[in-house]
Coordinates of C-alpha atoms in Angstrom, one line a residue:
M27 CA -0.1 0.1 -0.1
R28 CA 2.7 2.1 0.8
T29 CA 4.4 1.3 -2.1
M30 CA 1.1 2.9 -4.3
I31 CA 1.1 5.8 -2.6
R32 CA 4.7 6.4 -3.2
G33 CA 4.5 5.8 -6.9
A34 CA 1.5 8.3 -6.9
F35 CA 3.3 10.7 -5.0
G36 CA 6.4 10.3 -7.9
A37 CA 4.1 10.7 -10.5
L38 CA 2.4 14.2 -8.9
A39 CA 6.3 15.0 -9.2
L40 CA 6.8 14.4 -12.8
L41 CA 4.3 16.5 -14.0
P42 CA 5.9 20.4 -13.9
A43 CA 8.8 18.7 -15.8
L44 CA 6.5 17.2 -18.4
A45 CA 4.4 21.3 -18.6
L46 CA 7.9 22.4 -19.2
G47 CA 9.1 20.2 -21.5
A48 CA 6.0 20.4 -23.8
P49 CA 7.2 24.3 -24.7
A50 CA 10.1 23.3 -25.6
A51 CA 8.8 20.1 -27.9
S52 CA 7.0 22.9 -29.4
A53 CA 9.2 25.6 -30.1
A54 CA 11.6 23.1 -32.6
P55 CA 11.3 25.1 -36.2
S56 CA 8.4 24.3 -38.4
P57 CA 8.9 22.4 -42.0
S58 CA 7.2 25.4 -43.5
A59 CA 9.7 27.1 -44.5
S60 CA 13.7 25.8 -45.6
A61 CA 17.1 26.9 -44.4
S62 CA 17.8 29.1 -47.0
G63 CA 14.8 31.2 -47.1
T64 CA 12.9 29.7 -49.3
P65 CA 8.4 29.1 -49.0
A66 CA 8.1 25.7 -49.0
P67 CA 5.6 24.0 -51.8
A68 CA 2.1 25.3 -51.8
T69 CA 0.5 21.8 -50.9
K70 CA -3.4 23.2 -52.2
A71 CA -4.7 24.3 -55.2
G72 CA -7.7 26.5 -56.0
T73 CA -11.0 24.9 -58.3
S74 CA -11.9 28.7 -59.9
F75 CA -10.3 32.3 -60.0
L76 CA -12.1 33.6 -57.3
T77 CA -10.3 30.6 -55.2
A78 CA -6.9 30.5 -56.6
V79 CA -4.0 29.5 -54.3
N80 CA -1.4 32.8 -54.1
L81 CA 2.3 31.3 -54.4
S82 CA 4.9 34.3 -53.1
P83 CA 7.4 35.3 -54.9
N84 CA 9.6 32.0 -55.5
Q85 CA 7.3 29.2 -54.5
D86 CA 6.7 26.5 -56.0
A87 CA 3.4 24.2 -55.6
N88 CA 3.1 20.0 -55.2
V89 CA -0.1 19.2 -55.1
A90 CA -2.0 15.7 -54.9
V91 CA -5.1 16.1 -57.4
S92 CA -7.6 13.8 -59.0
T93 CA -7.7 13.7 -62.8
G94 CA -10.3 15.7 -64.4
D95 CA -10.0 18.4 -61.7
Y96 CA -9.5 22.6 -62.9
L97 CA -6.5 23.6 -61.0
Y98 CA -5.7 27.4 -60.3
W99 CA -3.2 29.0 -58.9
A100 CA -2.1 32.9 -59.0
F101 CA 1.4 34.7 -58.7
G102 CA 2.2 38.0 -59.0
A103 CA 4.1 39.6 -61.8
S104 CA 5.8 43.5 -62.2
E105 CA 6.6 45.8 -65.1
G106 CA 9.7 44.4 -67.1
Q107 CA 9.4 40.9 -65.9
T108 CA 8.7 37.9 -68.4
P109 CA 7.7 35.0 -66.5
T110 CA 7.8 31.2 -67.6
V111 CA 5.4 29.1 -65.9
S112 CA 6.8 25.1 -65.7
L113 CA 4.8 22.3 -64.6
S114 CA 5.4 18.7 -64.3
V115 CA 2.2 15.8 -64.0
N116 CA 2.7 12.6 -62.6
L117 CA -0.2 10.6 -64.1
A118 CA -2.3 7.4 -62.4
P119 CA 0.0 4.0 -63.0
A120 CA -0.4 3.1 -66.2
N121 CA -2.1 -0.1 -65.3
D122 CA -5.2 2.1 -63.9
R123 CA -5.6 4.0 -67.3
H124 CA -7.2 3.2 -70.0
G125 CA -5.3 5.4 -72.8
P126 CA -3.9 8.4 -73.8
Q127 CA -4.2 11.8 -71.9
T128 CA -4.2 15.1 -73.1
W129 CA -3.3 18.1 -70.8
S130 CA -3.6 21.9 -71.4
V131 CA -2.2 24.9 -69.3
E132 CA -3.5 28.2 -69.7
V133 CA -1.9 32.2 -67.9
F134 CA -4.7 35.0 -67.7
D135 CA -4.2 38.1 -66.9
G136 CA -6.0 39.9 -63.4
L137 CA -8.6 40.4 -65.4
R138 CA -9.3 37.6 -67.0
R139 CA -7.8 37.8 -69.9
R140 CA -5.7 34.9 -72.0
Q141 CA -2.7 35.7 -72.6
A142 CA -0.9 34.5 -75.2
C143 CA 2.6 32.6 -74.7
T144 CA 5.8 33.1 -77.1
A145 CA 7.1 29.8 -76.2
G146 CA 6.5 26.6 -74.4
T147 CA 4.2 23.3 -74.4
Q148 CA 0.4 24.4 -73.6
N149 CA -1.0 21.3 -74.7
A150 CA 0.5 17.9 -74.2
T151 CA -0.9 14.3 -74.8
A152 CA 0.9 11.5 -73.1
D153 CA 0.6 7.6 -74.5
Q154 CA -1.2 4.7 -72.2
G155 CA 2.2 4.1 -70.9
T156 CA 3.8 7.2 -70.4
A157 CA 4.2 8.7 -66.9
T158 CA 5.1 12.4 -66.6
L159 CA 3.7 14.9 -69.0
A160 CA 5.6 18.5 -68.9
L161 CA 3.9 21.7 -69.7
D162 CA 5.2 25.3 -69.8
C163 CA 4.8 28.5 -70.6
T164 CA 6.3 31.5 -71.2
L165 CA 4.6 35.0 -71.8
R166 CA 4.9 38.3 -73.0
E167 CA 7.1 41.3 -70.8
V168 CA 5.2 42.8 -68.8
R169 CA 4.6 46.2 -69.7
T170 CA 4.2 49.0 -67.6
W171 CA 1.6 50.8 -69.8
A172 CA -0.6 49.7 -72.6
E173 CA -4.2 50.4 -74.1
P174 CA -7.0 48.7 -72.4
W175 CA -8.1 47.3 -76.0
S176 CA -4.0 46.1 -76.7
G177 CA -4.6 43.0 -73.5
D178 CA -0.9 43.3 -73.4
P179 CA 0.7 42.1 -69.9
L180 CA 0.5 44.7 -67.0
P181 CA 1.7 45.0 -63.7
G182 CA -0.5 42.8 -61.4
T183 CA -1.9 39.3 -60.8
Y184 CA -1.7 36.1 -63.3
Y185 CA -3.8 33.4 -62.8
V186 CA -2.0 29.4 -64.3
R187 CA -4.9 26.9 -65.3
L188 CA -4.5 23.4 -65.6
S189 CA -6.8 21.0 -67.0
V190 CA -7.5 18.2 -68.8
T191 CA -9.4 18.5 -72.1
D192 CA -9.3 14.9 -73.2
V193 CA -9.3 11.8 -71.0
P194 CA -11.1 8.3 -71.4
Q195 CA -14.3 8.6 -69.0
P196 CA -12.8 5.8 -66.9
D197 CA -10.1 7.5 -65.9
L198 CA -11.5 11.0 -64.7
G199 CA -11.0 11.0 -60.7
L200 CA -7.6 8.8 -60.9
A201 CA -4.6 10.3 -58.5
S202 CA -1.7 12.0 -60.2
S203 CA 0.3 14.7 -58.6
V204 CA 1.4 18.2 -60.3
R205 CA 4.6 20.5 -59.4
L206 CA 4.4 24.2 -60.6
H207 CA 7.5 26.7 -60.9
V208 CA 7.5 29.9 -61.8
A209 CA 10.7 32.0 -62.7
A210 CA 10.4 35.4 -64.0
K211 CA 13.4 37.1 -66.2
G212 CA 14.4 40.2 -65.6
D213 CA 13.1 43.6 -63.6
S214 CA 11.7 47.2 -63.5
D215 CA 15.3 48.3 -65.0
N216 CA 14.7 46.2 -68.2
A217 CA 11.1 48.0 -68.9
Q218 CA 10.4 49.6 -71.8
P219 CA 9.5 53.3 -71.7
E220 CA 5.9 53.2 -72.8
G221 CA 5.0 57.3 -72.2
G222 CA 2.3 56.0 -69.8
E223 CA 2.3 55.1 -65.9
L224 CA -0.3 52.4 -64.6
K225 CA -1.5 54.0 -61.5
A226 CA -2.6 50.7 -59.8
P227 CA -2.4 46.6 -60.6
L228 CA -5.1 44.7 -62.4
V229 CA -7.6 43.5 -59.7
P230 CA -5.0 42.3 -56.9
P231 CA -6.2 39.4 -55.4
A232 CA -8.6 38.8 -52.6
G233 CA -6.3 36.3 -50.6
G234 CA -3.2 39.0 -50.9
G235 CA 0.4 38.1 -51.3
A236 CA 0.0 37.7 -55.1
S237 CA 0.0 41.0 -56.2
T238 CA 4.0 43.4 -56.5
A239 CA 2.4 46.6 -57.2
K240 CA 0.8 49.1 -54.4
A241 CA -3.0 49.6 -55.3
A242 CA -3.3 54.0 -55.8
A243 CA -6.0 55.6 -54.2
P244 CA -8.7 56.0 -55.3
V245 CA -9.2 59.5 -57.5
A246 CA -12.3 62.2 -57.3
E247 CA -14.1 62.3 -60.0
E248 CA -14.0 66.1 -61.5
E249 CA -17.5 68.0 -61.3
H250 CA -18.9 70.1 -63.4
W251 CA -22.7 72.5 -63.2
Y252 CA -24.3 69.7 -65.2
T253 CA -23.0 66.6 -62.9
G254 CA -26.2 66.6 -60.8
W255 CA -28.3 66.2 -64.1
F256 CA -27.3 62.7 -64.7
S257 CA -27.0 61.0 -61.1
G258 CA -29.2 60.7 -58.4
W259 CA -32.9 59.2 -58.0
N260 CA -34.3 62.4 -58.1
S261 CA -33.0 62.6 -61.6
R262 CA -35.0 60.0 -63.5
W263 CA -38.5 61.8 -62.7
Y264 CA -37.2 65.0 -64.0
W265 CA -36.1 63.5 -67.3
T266 CA -39.3 61.7 -67.4
I267 CA -41.2 65.0 -66.8
G268 CA -39.2 67.0 -69.7
G269 CA -39.0 64.3 -72.2
G270 CA -43.0 63.9 -71.5
F271 CA -43.3 67.2 -72.5
L272 CA -41.3 67.9 -75.5
A273 CA -43.3 64.9 -76.6
A274 CA -46.5 66.5 -76.4
L275 CA -45.0 69.5 -78.1
A276 CA -43.7 67.3 -81.1
G277 CA -47.0 65.8 -81.3
V278 CA -48.9 69.8 -81.5
L279 CA -46.3 70.8 -84.2
G280 CA -46.4 68.0 -86.3
Y281 CA -50.3 68.5 -86.3
H282 CA -50.1 71.9 -87.0
L283 CA -47.8 71.0 -90.0
T284 CA -49.9 67.8 -91.4
R285 CA -53.4 69.9 -91.2
H286 CA -52.3 73.2 -92.5
P287 CA -49.0 72.4 -94.1
H288 CA -48.6 76.3 -95.1
G289 CA -49.1 77.7 -91.6
R290 CA -52.4 78.9 -91.9
R291 CA -56.1 78.1 -92.0
P292 CA -57.7 78.3 -94.9
G293 CA -60.0 81.2 -95.4
H294 CA -62.7 82.5 -98.2
H295 CA -61.0 83.9 -100.9
G296 CA -63.4 86.3 -101.5
T297 CA -67.5 86.4 -102.0
V298 CA -69.4 83.6 -103.6
P299 CA -71.1 85.4 -106.6
P300 CA -74.9 84.7 -107.2
Q301 CA -75.6 82.1 -109.2
G302 CA -76.1 82.8 -113.0
S303 CA -74.3 86.2 -112.0
H304 CA -71.1 85.6 -114.3
H305 CA -72.8 84.0 -117.3
S306 CA -73.6 86.1 -120.1
G307 CA -75.3 85.8 -124.0
S308 CA -78.2 83.5 -124.5
Y309 CA -77.9 81.7 -121.5
A310 CA -78.7 85.1 -118.9
D311 CA -82.0 85.4 -120.8
R312 CA -83.4 82.3 -120.4
P313 CA -86.3 81.9 -117.7

């Protein structure tokens, strides 16, 4: 009995030591970042533009996916850079596949406009015995300023979309893995002078972290003496009443011009002569 009591007191005495040792164990370095400062690869991918996973500079992505899913990532690019997106797809085992698979990579800017690739393999087909598929896309140099209709790449956020365009129906849902790497060549010193300046990047990401430029403060709109006429809920009543009055006036004028094209009412040009007053000769002598 005494031995059991002594053992219980000994266990209670070890509790403070265990409590002190727990923080020390949790203070161990996290494996999320390497010793060189490079961010750990992202392990997730979005399923749409709104849920795209933002990648920090020099951060890769290593994601386990299902064949047939749409995968989205977002990264930032600044003026003077030429981004290159490289992907490596590890396909499911050949014994589980039923035919060739075609994968495609696309890059969109912050306005979700599809950007053209100047180099690289955007679409690749893997035979049933192929284990790895490589895709890449090199964009044009990011400009400092461009016309809205040109569609040239501008500083801001860019989206990468990886999808399967052709696959046998039984192969949908097979496990595969994707590794993504984004490299940027050049910097702001290489940017060509365009004669203009972009005030804000193209649609900074909602989650933050992928944009490389700071958004400019909103500029107040210039007001004029007629500004209030075209704004506010009361303006529709003013324009409705004014439009009705003008329509009525146009109707009256149209009616007046249609009935009286010369702008005057028809009058009696002289009196009507009495019957037979203008006859002469033998007709006047007749009873």
